[in-house]
mmCIF file with all atom_site columns, C-alpha atoms in Angstrom:
data_model
loop_
_atom_site.group_PDB
_atom_site.id
_atom_site.type_symbol
_atom_site.label_atom_id
_atom_site.label_alt_id
_atom_site.label_comp_id
_atom_site.label_asym_id
_atom_site.label_entity_id
_atom_site.label_seq_id
_atom_site.pdbx_PDB_ins_code
_atom_site.Cartn_x
_atom_site.Cartn_y
_atom_site.Cartn_z
_atom_site.occupancy
_atom_site.B_iso_or_equiv
_atom_site.pdbx_formal_charge
_atom_site.auth_seq_id
_atom_site.auth_comp_id
_atom_site.auth_asym_id
_atom_site.auth_atom_id
_atom_site.pdbx_PDB_model_num
ATOM 1   C CA . MET A 1 1   ? 24.875 -63.105 59.816 1.00 0.00 ? 1   MET A CA 1
ATOM 2   C CA . HIS A 1 2   ? 26.220 -59.654 58.632 1.00 0.00 ? 2   HIS A CA 1
ATOM 3   C CA . ARG A 1 3   ? 23.512 -56.875 58.669 1.00 0.00 ? 3   ARG A CA 1
ATOM 4   C CA . PHE A 1 4   ? 24.165 -55.779 55.527 1.00 0.00 ? 4   PHE A CA 1
ATOM 5   C CA . PHE A 1 5   ? 23.593 -59.403 54.008 1.00 0.00 ? 5   PHE A CA 1
ATOM 6   C CA . ASP A 1 6   ? 19.934 -61.154 53.717 1.00 0.00 ? 6   ASP A CA 1
ATOM 7   C CA . GLN A 1 7   ? 19.346 -64.248 55.542 1.00 0.00 ? 7   GLN A CA 1
ATOM 8   C CA . THR A 1 8   ? 19.963 -66.042 52.996 1.00 0.00 ? 8   THR A CA 1
ATOM 9   C CA . GLU A 1 9   ? 23.052 -64.857 51.782 1.00 0.00 ? 9   GLU A CA 1
ATOM 10  C CA . SER A 1 10  ? 26.532 -65.668 53.219 1.00 0.00 ? 10  SER A CA 1
ATOM 11  C CA . PRO A 1 11  ? 29.389 -63.059 53.763 1.00 0.00 ? 11  PRO A CA 1
ATOM 12  C CA . ILE A 1 12  ? 31.809 -65.557 51.695 1.00 0.00 ? 12  ILE A CA 1
ATOM 13  C CA . ILE A 1 13  ? 31.068 -65.296 48.303 1.00 0.00 ? 13  ILE A CA 1
ATOM 14  C CA . GLY A 1 14  ? 32.311 -68.055 46.504 1.00 0.00 ? 14  GLY A CA 1
ATOM 15  C CA . ARG A 1 15  ? 36.213 -68.817 47.274 1.00 0.00 ? 15  ARG A CA 1
ATOM 16  C CA . PHE A 1 16  ? 36.395 -64.725 48.223 1.00 0.00 ? 16  PHE A CA 1
ATOM 17  C CA . SER A 1 17  ? 35.758 -63.138 51.812 1.00 0.00 ? 17  SER A CA 1
ATOM 18  C CA . ARG A 1 18  ? 33.695 -59.896 51.542 1.00 0.00 ? 18  ARG A CA 1
ATOM 19  C CA . ARG A 1 19  ? 36.677 -57.826 52.633 1.00 0.00 ? 19  ARG A CA 1
ATOM 20  C CA . ALA A 1 20  ? 38.857 -59.421 49.852 1.00 0.00 ? 20  ALA A CA 1
ATOM 21  C CA . LEU A 1 21  ? 36.058 -58.502 47.145 1.00 0.00 ? 21  LEU A CA 1
ATOM 22  C CA . PHE A 1 22  ? 35.792 -54.980 48.981 1.00 0.00 ? 22  PHE A CA 1
ATOM 23  C CA . LEU A 1 23  ? 39.561 -54.471 48.871 1.00 0.00 ? 23  LEU A CA 1
ATOM 24  C CA . ALA A 1 24  ? 39.371 -55.201 45.241 1.00 0.00 ? 24  ALA A CA 1
ATOM 25  C CA . ALA A 1 25  ? 36.629 -52.506 44.796 1.00 0.00 ? 25  ALA A CA 1
ATOM 26  C CA . ILE A 1 26  ? 39.064 -49.859 46.572 1.00 0.00 ? 26  ILE A CA 1
ATOM 27  C CA . ALA A 1 27  ? 42.050 -50.407 44.421 1.00 0.00 ? 27  ALA A CA 1
ATOM 28  C CA . SER A 1 28  ? 39.920 -49.566 41.316 1.00 0.00 ? 28  SER A CA 1
ATOM 29  C CA . VAL A 1 29  ? 39.274 -46.374 42.280 1.00 0.00 ? 29  VAL A CA 1
ATOM 30  C CA . PRO A 1 30  ? 42.599 -44.758 41.184 1.00 0.00 ? 30  PRO A CA 1
ATOM 31  C CA . ALA A 1 31  ? 41.696 -46.267 37.583 1.00 0.00 ? 31  ALA A CA 1
ATOM 32  C CA . ILE A 1 32  ? 38.201 -44.675 37.495 1.00 0.00 ? 32  ILE A CA 1
ATOM 33  C CA . GLY A 1 33  ? 39.699 -41.182 38.429 1.00 0.00 ? 33  GLY A CA 1
ATOM 34  C CA . ALA A 1 34  ? 39.737 -38.846 41.942 1.00 0.00 ? 34  ALA A CA 1
ATOM 35  C CA . ALA A 1 35  ? 37.224 -36.593 42.516 1.00 0.00 ? 35  ALA A CA 1
ATOM 36  C CA . ILE A 1 36  ? 38.337 -32.564 40.740 1.00 0.00 ? 36  ILE A CA 1
ATOM 37  C CA . ALA A 1 37  ? 38.964 -30.715 44.121 1.00 0.00 ? 37  ALA A CA 1
ATOM 38  C CA . ALA A 1 38  ? 36.653 -27.815 42.741 1.00 0.00 ? 38  ALA A CA 1
ATOM 39  C CA . PRO A 1 39  ? 35.091 -25.827 45.484 1.00 0.00 ? 39  PRO A CA 1
ATOM 40  C CA . ALA A 1 40  ? 31.117 -26.469 45.787 1.00 0.00 ? 40  ALA A CA 1
ATOM 41  C CA . VAL A 1 41  ? 28.910 -23.597 45.402 1.00 0.00 ? 41  VAL A CA 1
ATOM 42  C CA . SER A 1 42  ? 26.897 -24.912 48.107 1.00 0.00 ? 42  SER A CA 1
ATOM 43  C CA . PRO A 1 43  ? 27.103 -28.073 50.435 1.00 0.00 ? 43  PRO A CA 1
ATOM 44  C CA . ASP A 1 44  ? 26.156 -31.044 48.775 1.00 0.00 ? 44  ASP A CA 1
ATOM 45  C CA . PRO A 1 45  ? 24.824 -33.378 51.477 1.00 0.00 ? 45  PRO A CA 1
ATOM 46  C CA . LEU A 1 46  ? 25.428 -36.407 48.738 1.00 0.00 ? 46  LEU A CA 1
ATOM 47  C CA . VAL A 1 47  ? 28.765 -35.276 48.220 1.00 0.00 ? 47  VAL A CA 1
ATOM 48  C CA . ASP A 1 48  ? 29.515 -35.350 52.319 1.00 0.00 ? 48  ASP A CA 1
ATOM 49  C CA . ALA A 1 49  ? 27.834 -38.544 51.833 1.00 0.00 ? 49  ALA A CA 1
ATOM 50  C CA . ILE A 1 50  ? 29.823 -40.465 49.552 1.00 0.00 ? 50  ILE A CA 1
ATOM 51  C CA . ALA A 1 51  ? 33.137 -38.356 50.707 1.00 0.00 ? 51  ALA A CA 1
ATOM 52  C CA . GLU A 1 52  ? 32.849 -39.990 54.073 1.00 0.00 ? 52  GLU A CA 1
ATOM 53  C CA . TYR A 1 53  ? 32.222 -43.402 52.977 1.00 0.00 ? 53  TYR A CA 1
ATOM 54  C CA . ASN A 1 54  ? 35.216 -43.232 51.148 1.00 0.00 ? 54  ASN A CA 1
ATOM 55  C CA . ALA A 1 55  ? 36.898 -42.075 53.918 1.00 0.00 ? 55  ALA A CA 1
ATOM 56  C CA . ARG A 1 56  ? 35.578 -45.137 56.161 1.00 0.00 ? 56  ARG A CA 1
ATOM 57  C CA . ALA A 1 57  ? 36.387 -47.724 53.904 1.00 0.00 ? 57  ALA A CA 1
ATOM 58  C CA . ALA A 1 58  ? 39.587 -46.259 53.355 1.00 0.00 ? 58  ALA A CA 1
ATOM 59  C CA . GLU A 1 59  ? 39.914 -46.863 57.339 1.00 0.00 ? 59  GLU A CA 1
ATOM 60  C CA . PHE A 1 60  ? 38.584 -50.469 56.761 1.00 0.00 ? 60  PHE A CA 1
ATOM 61  C CA . ALA A 1 61  ? 41.245 -51.238 53.917 1.00 0.00 ? 61  ALA A CA 1
ATOM 62  C CA . ALA A 1 62  ? 43.644 -50.058 55.941 1.00 0.00 ? 62  ALA A CA 1
ATOM 63  C CA . ILE A 1 63  ? 43.011 -52.741 58.960 1.00 0.00 ? 63  ILE A CA 1
ATOM 64  C CA . PRO A 1 64  ? 46.035 -55.407 58.358 1.00 0.00 ? 64  PRO A CA 1
ATOM 65  C CA . SER A 1 65  ? 43.926 -58.521 57.203 1.00 0.00 ? 65  SER A CA 1
ATOM 66  C CA . ASP A 1 66  ? 45.662 -60.772 59.640 1.00 0.00 ? 66  ASP A CA 1
ATOM 67  C CA . LEU A 1 67  ? 43.355 -58.567 62.293 1.00 0.00 ? 67  LEU A CA 1
ATOM 68  C CA . ILE A 1 68  ? 40.174 -59.409 60.714 1.00 0.00 ? 68  ILE A CA 1
ATOM 69  C CA . ASP A 1 69  ? 38.518 -62.443 60.722 1.00 0.00 ? 69  ASP A CA 1
ATOM 70  C CA . MET A 1 70  ? 34.699 -63.943 60.666 1.00 0.00 ? 70  MET A CA 1
ATOM 71  C CA . GLY A 1 71  ? 34.325 -62.944 64.869 1.00 0.00 ? 71  GLY A CA 1
ATOM 72  C CA . ASN A 1 72  ? 35.179 -59.734 64.494 1.00 0.00 ? 72  ASN A CA 1
ATOM 73  C CA . GLU A 1 73  ? 34.588 -58.386 61.361 1.00 0.00 ? 73  GLU A CA 1
ATOM 74  C CA . GLU A 1 74  ? 31.368 -57.077 62.145 1.00 0.00 ? 74  GLU A CA 1
ATOM 75  C CA . ALA A 1 75  ? 32.432 -54.830 64.624 1.00 0.00 ? 75  ALA A CA 1
ATOM 76  C CA . PHE A 1 76  ? 35.304 -53.468 62.144 1.00 0.00 ? 76  PHE A CA 1
ATOM 77  C CA . VAL A 1 77  ? 32.212 -52.936 59.718 1.00 0.00 ? 77  VAL A CA 1
ATOM 78  C CA . ALA A 1 78  ? 31.248 -51.509 62.552 1.00 0.00 ? 78  ALA A CA 1
ATOM 79  C CA . ALA A 1 79  ? 33.934 -48.896 63.560 1.00 0.00 ? 79  ALA A CA 1
ATOM 80  C CA . THR A 1 80  ? 34.312 -48.140 59.838 1.00 0.00 ? 80  THR A CA 1
ATOM 81  C CA . TYR A 1 81  ? 32.546 -48.138 56.712 1.00 0.00 ? 81  TYR A CA 1
ATOM 82  C CA . GLY A 1 82  ? 29.430 -49.570 58.012 1.00 0.00 ? 82  GLY A CA 1
ATOM 83  C CA . PRO A 1 83  ? 27.480 -46.236 59.107 1.00 0.00 ? 83  PRO A CA 1
ATOM 84  C CA . ALA A 1 84  ? 27.936 -44.514 56.261 1.00 0.00 ? 84  ALA A CA 1
ATOM 85  C CA . PHE A 1 85  ? 27.494 -47.286 53.534 1.00 0.00 ? 85  PHE A CA 1
ATOM 86  C CA . ASP A 1 86  ? 24.034 -47.799 55.808 1.00 0.00 ? 86  ASP A CA 1
ATOM 87  C CA . ARG A 1 87  ? 23.180 -44.074 55.114 1.00 0.00 ? 87  ARG A CA 1
ATOM 88  C CA . LEU A 1 88  ? 23.742 -44.361 51.435 1.00 0.00 ? 88  LEU A CA 1
ATOM 89  C CA . TRP A 1 89  ? 21.518 -47.411 51.313 1.00 0.00 ? 89  TRP A CA 1
ATOM 90  C CA . LYS A 1 90  ? 18.885 -46.937 53.502 1.00 0.00 ? 90  LYS A CA 1
ATOM 91  C CA . ASP A 1 91  ? 18.215 -43.061 53.666 1.00 0.00 ? 91  ASP A CA 1
ATOM 92  C CA . CYS A 1 92  ? 20.741 -41.616 50.590 1.00 0.00 ? 92  CYS A CA 1
ATOM 93  C CA . PRO A 1 93  ? 20.494 -37.728 50.545 1.00 0.00 ? 93  PRO A CA 1
ATOM 94  C CA . ALA A 1 94  ? 19.771 -36.286 46.699 1.00 0.00 ? 94  ALA A CA 1
ATOM 95  C CA . ALA A 1 95  ? 22.254 -34.173 45.162 1.00 0.00 ? 95  ALA A CA 1
ATOM 96  C CA . THR A 1 96  ? 21.619 -30.695 45.190 1.00 0.00 ? 96  THR A CA 1
ATOM 97  C CA . SER A 1 97  ? 24.966 -30.005 42.829 1.00 0.00 ? 97  SER A CA 1
ATOM 98  C CA . LEU A 1 98  ? 26.388 -31.054 39.425 1.00 0.00 ? 98  LEU A CA 1
ATOM 99  C CA . GLN A 1 99  ? 29.084 -32.464 41.841 1.00 0.00 ? 99  GLN A CA 1
ATOM 100 C CA . GLY A 1 100 ? 26.965 -34.526 43.623 1.00 0.00 ? 100 GLY A CA 1
ATOM 101 C CA . VAL A 1 101 ? 25.591 -36.235 40.404 1.00 0.00 ? 101 VAL A CA 1
ATOM 102 C CA . ALA A 1 102 ? 28.948 -36.629 39.501 1.00 0.00 ? 102 ALA A CA 1
ATOM 103 C CA . GLU A 1 103 ? 30.085 -38.214 42.649 1.00 0.00 ? 103 GLU A CA 1
ATOM 104 C CA . ALA A 1 104 ? 26.988 -40.290 42.277 1.00 0.00 ? 104 ALA A CA 1
ATOM 105 C CA . ILE A 1 105 ? 28.228 -41.431 39.195 1.00 0.00 ? 105 ILE A CA 1
ATOM 106 C CA . ARG A 1 106 ? 31.572 -42.311 40.105 1.00 0.00 ? 106 ARG A CA 1
ATOM 107 C CA . TYR A 1 107 ? 30.270 -44.081 43.172 1.00 0.00 ? 107 TYR A CA 1
ATOM 108 C CA . ALA A 1 108 ? 28.168 -46.318 41.128 1.00 0.00 ? 108 ALA A CA 1
ATOM 109 C CA . LEU A 1 109 ? 31.214 -46.796 38.926 1.00 0.00 ? 109 LEU A CA 1
ATOM 110 C CA . LYS A 1 110 ? 33.652 -47.512 41.383 1.00 0.00 ? 110 LYS A CA 1
ATOM 111 C CA . GLU A 1 111 ? 31.499 -50.191 43.276 1.00 0.00 ? 111 GLU A CA 1
ATOM 112 C CA . ASN A 1 112 ? 31.079 -52.348 40.093 1.00 0.00 ? 112 ASN A CA 1
ATOM 113 C CA . CYS A 1 113 ? 27.707 -52.908 40.199 1.00 0.00 ? 113 CYS A CA 1
ATOM 114 C CA . ILE A 1 114 ? 26.778 -52.232 36.639 1.00 0.00 ? 114 ILE A CA 1
ATOM 115 C CA . CYS A 1 115 ? 26.015 -55.402 34.723 1.00 0.00 ? 115 CYS A CA 1
ATOM 116 C CA . SER A 1 116 ? 25.978 -53.461 31.290 1.00 0.00 ? 116 SER A CA 1
ATOM 117 C CA . SER A 1 117 ? 28.636 -52.562 29.609 1.00 0.00 ? 117 SER A CA 1
ATOM 118 C CA . SER A 1 118 ? 26.592 -49.970 27.367 1.00 0.00 ? 118 SER A CA 1
ATOM 119 C CA . ALA A 1 119 ? 25.313 -48.216 30.515 1.00 0.00 ? 119 ALA A CA 1
ATOM 120 C CA . GLU A 1 120 ? 28.810 -48.042 32.302 1.00 0.00 ? 120 GLU A CA 1
ATOM 121 C CA . ASN A 1 121 ? 30.211 -46.820 29.217 1.00 0.00 ? 121 ASN A CA 1
ATOM 122 C CA . VAL A 1 122 ? 27.024 -44.120 29.032 1.00 0.00 ? 122 VAL A CA 1
ATOM 123 C CA . LEU A 1 123 ? 27.842 -43.496 32.742 1.00 0.00 ? 123 LEU A CA 1
ATOM 124 C CA . LYS A 1 124 ? 31.549 -42.557 32.185 1.00 0.00 ? 124 LYS A CA 1
ATOM 125 C CA . SER A 1 125 ? 30.885 -40.441 29.520 1.00 0.00 ? 125 SER A CA 1
ATOM 126 C CA . ALA A 1 126 ? 28.573 -38.616 31.539 1.00 0.00 ? 126 ALA A CA 1
ATOM 127 C CA . LEU A 1 127 ? 30.997 -38.193 34.046 1.00 0.00 ? 127 LEU A CA 1
ATOM 128 C CA . ALA A 1 128 ? 33.552 -36.876 31.773 1.00 0.00 ? 128 ALA A CA 1
ATOM 129 C CA . PHE A 1 129 ? 30.771 -34.237 30.743 1.00 0.00 ? 129 PHE A CA 1
ATOM 130 C CA . LEU A 1 130 ? 30.399 -33.459 34.702 1.00 0.00 ? 130 LEU A CA 1
ATOM 131 C CA . ASP A 1 131 ? 34.171 -33.222 35.330 1.00 0.00 ? 131 ASP A CA 1
ATOM 132 C CA . GLY A 1 132 ? 34.780 -31.090 32.011 1.00 0.00 ? 132 GLY A CA 1
ATOM 133 C CA . GLU A 1 133 ? 31.880 -28.509 33.118 1.00 0.00 ? 133 GLU A CA 1
ATOM 134 C CA . ARG A 1 134 ? 33.366 -28.294 36.394 1.00 0.00 ? 134 ARG A CA 1
ATOM 135 C CA . ALA A 1 135 ? 36.634 -27.294 35.283 1.00 0.00 ? 135 ALA A CA 1
ATOM 136 C CA . SER A 1 136 ? 36.052 -24.845 33.175 1.00 0.00 ? 136 SER A CA 1
#
């Protein structure tokens, strides 16, 4: 069983594998918008953690689908985005900058986990403000 799931959950969700759902989430990143490449005044550990997760998730997404099956998927996850995901899930660093706050909102929107359209709209509005402030 995959370590990211409770004992009662399955890595197959309905007809969709976790990989298919993950790749769909990665594909939605351009629709949300890329991070503004503004230099940070001071390092922000949350920005670094999210950037690491995104880079490692892209590595996983680049693995040809025919190479991954239920028997080896765990090893691919552990070799790519698994450790970065664990850090965000279990030991998430605090944001120390407005860039960190913006990246946290961007991450939450990208994960497609917000069930309320009004909450999603509020986060998009806040992100637009933060991105505008950083661009000024």
